[in-house]
Amino acid sequence: QLQLQESGPVLVKPSETLSLTCFVSGDSITSSIYYWAWIRQPPGKGLEWIGSVFYTGDTHYNPSLKSRVTISVDPSNKQFSLKLNSVTAADTAVFYCARHRLEPQRNWFDPWGQGALVTVSS
Amino acid sequence: SYELTQPPSLSVSPGQTATITCSADKLGDYYVSWYQQKPGQSPLLVLYQDTKRPSGIPERFSGSNSGNTATLTIRGTQAMDEAAYYCQLWDRNTAFFGRGTELAVL
């Protein structure tokens, strides 16, 4: 059974870079039909897609975050990572990783990791 | 940006039918997915491609999508269905989520 687990610092200072890694277990990260996604949820608010990466390194990013985001993949270690730079308090959120079926007619996120709360504060 | 409009909240009595809507211009031209999120938990996919249920999702969850509105219907709503529900679609290489509907089962 596929499982995803986020890992990274829980506290980041303003203007610095937020870094998270998602570890994939129970299935291959080199699937030909799935991307791997990051989604965030500010406390008490809704979901916002950050971006998705294919095992080859191909990426799609949310245009609203694209200038600050880098998502990379390490297939040999079955993990993918998120870097969000120049963070502010508005970036405080629970960050989820998820498997992403990414095709125009087939598009959903399943399953999701348990989430990691990252707080931006000095 | 593609804005998906959902009612902020909905209340139903146990055993009744809950109907959660997601609206946008020409939404019926897209496939919509739905997620359930209980407090303190990760979102869970409950419907994809408008009407399909992943393995393990009860039959009381169903969906439709036509015109400008997609609908998630929960028949015989149970206390365990109390959660936030989010719709989602993919357009122009971007994933969009609705703002969510808080379903209360009272």
XYZ file of C-alpha atoms in Angstrom:
228
model
C 0.000 0.000 0.000
C 1.403 3.350 -1.040
C 2.364 5.660 1.810
C 3.818 9.139 1.774
C 5.555 10.890 4.643
C 6.604 14.525 4.808
C 9.735 15.561 6.654
C 11.479 18.848 7.331
C 11.929 21.766 9.714
C 8.807 22.918 11.518
C 10.006 26.515 11.937
C 11.458 28.767 9.260
C 12.505 32.392 9.606
C 11.026 35.079 7.360
C 12.941 35.610 4.106
C 14.545 32.172 4.365
C 13.860 29.009 2.365
C 11.353 26.381 3.407
C 12.496 22.863 2.556
C 10.473 19.665 2.808
C 10.975 16.122 1.593
C 8.362 13.475 0.931
C 9.349 9.832 1.285
C 7.424 7.332 -0.803
C 6.998 3.740 0.298
C 4.933 0.794 -0.817
C 5.049 1.551 -4.532
C 7.336 2.821 -7.239
C 8.031 6.519 -7.650
C 8.924 5.855 -11.294
C 5.356 5.160 -12.375
C 4.604 6.205 -15.931
C 1.198 7.654 -15.069
C 1.662 9.503 -11.805
C 3.237 12.765 -10.816
C 4.104 13.667 -7.226
C 2.595 16.790 -5.735
C 2.865 19.340 -2.972
C -0.271 21.005 -1.626
C -0.559 23.385 1.295
C -3.293 24.464 3.680
C -2.947 27.558 5.876
C -4.457 27.072 9.344
C -8.236 27.166 9.125
C -8.234 27.698 5.361
C -8.560 25.721 2.161
C -6.217 23.755 -0.058
C -3.723 25.268 -2.488
C -1.798 23.228 -5.035
C 1.880 24.189 -5.133
C 3.219 21.994 -7.902
C 3.906 18.498 -9.185
C 6.929 16.593 -10.446
C 7.315 13.511 -12.665
C 10.061 10.991 -11.956
C 11.949 12.328 -14.990
C 12.059 15.772 -13.385
C 9.282 17.345 -15.458
C 7.395 19.840 -13.340
C 4.198 21.855 -13.240
C 3.888 24.785 -10.835
C 1.081 26.975 -9.574
C 1.591 30.252 -11.449
C 0.986 32.201 -8.250
C 3.977 30.534 -6.564
C 6.153 29.642 -9.526
C 8.731 32.362 -8.943
C 9.511 31.027 -5.457
C 9.095 27.266 -5.832
C 11.359 24.411 -6.853
C 10.186 20.810 -6.760
C 12.698 18.063 -7.443
C 12.687 14.278 -7.421
C 15.219 11.625 -6.391
C 13.926 8.338 -7.801
C 16.812 6.283 -6.458
C 15.834 7.225 -2.906
C 12.098 7.267 -3.587
C 11.670 10.849 -2.485
C 10.743 14.233 -3.828
C 11.321 17.642 -2.367
C 9.908 21.143 -2.117
C 11.804 24.383 -1.747
C 9.901 27.625 -1.222
C 12.092 30.671 -0.923
C 11.633 34.156 0.514
C 8.951 32.953 2.901
C 6.710 35.211 4.958
C 4.168 34.569 7.679
C 1.593 34.062 4.935
C 3.406 30.863 3.978
C 2.639 29.267 7.355
C 0.657 26.151 6.520
C 0.305 22.418 6.705
C 2.157 21.044 3.699
C 0.950 17.798 2.180
C 2.589 15.583 -0.375
C 0.394 13.426 -2.566
C 0.452 11.196 -5.596
C -1.016 13.075 -8.552
C -2.743 11.522 -11.530
C -2.019 14.287 -13.968
C -3.795 14.108 -17.298
C -6.421 16.523 -18.649
C -9.144 13.897 -18.353
C -7.732 12.077 -15.383
C -6.677 14.412 -12.612
C -6.782 13.725 -8.911
C -4.621 13.499 -5.790
C -4.531 10.163 -3.998
C -3.254 9.247 -1.493
C -2.012 12.107 0.668
C 0.670 12.199 3.321
C -0.229 13.045 6.885
C 0.945 16.626 6.470
C 3.644 18.744 8.065
C 2.923 22.038 9.788
C 5.550 24.625 8.947
C 5.480 27.938 10.773
C 7.234 31.023 9.457
C 8.312 33.171 12.354
C 11.383 34.901 13.692
C -7.313 31.730 -12.323
C -10.293 29.422 -12.221
C -12.606 30.099 -9.291
C -14.643 27.200 -7.929
C -17.517 28.350 -5.737
C -18.756 26.172 -2.896
C -21.205 27.037 -0.110
C -19.193 27.563 3.098
C -21.391 25.306 5.174
C -24.259 22.845 5.075
C -26.218 21.092 7.808
C -28.176 17.863 7.495
C -29.821 15.467 9.898
C -28.564 11.896 10.155
C -30.117 9.711 7.472
C -30.911 12.624 5.173
C -29.302 13.454 1.848
C -26.503 16.013 1.718
C -25.981 17.828 -1.565
C -22.751 19.793 -1.882
C -22.295 21.961 -4.944
C -19.284 23.319 -6.773
C -19.913 25.985 -9.392
C -17.945 27.686 -12.139
C -18.432 28.762 -15.705
C -18.731 25.727 -18.001
C -17.664 23.387 -15.186
C -19.357 20.528 -17.019
C -16.590 20.713 -19.620
C -14.118 19.437 -17.021
C -13.718 16.395 -14.836
C -14.112 17.199 -11.133
C -12.692 15.380 -8.132
C -13.954 15.609 -4.549
C -12.060 15.295 -1.274
C -13.231 14.765 2.282
C -11.192 16.225 5.118
C -12.035 15.488 8.722
C -10.564 17.673 11.482
C -6.894 16.979 12.034
C -6.697 14.568 9.089
C -5.382 14.651 5.560
C -7.797 15.002 2.669
C -9.236 11.787 1.276
C -10.302 11.327 -2.333
C -13.985 10.338 -2.389
C -14.877 10.890 -6.067
C -12.895 11.329 -9.276
C -13.890 11.947 -12.874
C -17.163 13.401 -11.593
C -18.798 10.133 -10.584
C -16.244 7.424 -9.834
C -15.607 6.160 -6.321
C -12.162 4.943 -5.263
C -11.961 1.580 -3.609
C -13.251 1.739 -0.056
C -15.539 4.742 -0.496
C -19.136 3.870 0.453
C -21.815 3.717 -2.210
C -23.748 6.483 -0.481
C -21.263 8.920 -2.061
C -22.174 9.849 -5.628
C -21.565 12.697 -8.019
C -22.679 14.514 -11.112
C -21.429 17.371 -13.252
C -23.326 19.313 -15.880
C -23.547 22.868 -17.091
C -21.984 25.119 -14.493
C -22.372 22.885 -11.438
C -20.801 19.725 -10.084
C -22.550 18.002 -7.200
C -21.429 15.618 -4.492
C -24.369 13.750 -2.991
C -24.255 11.777 0.220
C -27.338 9.631 0.736
C -28.205 8.385 4.206
C -25.687 10.785 5.738
C -23.976 9.465 8.838
C -22.242 11.207 11.703
C -18.922 9.957 10.322
C -19.516 12.009 7.165
C -19.132 15.267 9.090
C -16.153 16.919 7.423
C -15.035 19.584 4.990
C -15.478 18.716 1.317
C -13.410 20.223 -1.493
C -13.903 20.066 -5.241
C -10.923 20.152 -7.603
C -10.202 20.345 -11.302
C -7.262 20.704 -13.668
C -7.110 23.472 -16.238
C -4.272 25.078 -18.162
C -1.675 22.966 -16.351
C -2.896 24.131 -12.953
C -4.886 22.399 -10.232
C -7.688 24.428 -8.688
C -9.527 23.689 -5.451
C -12.791 25.065 -4.231
C -12.753 26.803 -0.860
C -14.530 23.922 0.769
C -17.907 23.168 2.343
C -18.161 22.280 6.019
C -20.790 19.579 6.383
C -22.405 19.318 9.803
C -24.495 16.265 10.649
C -26.789 17.359 13.454
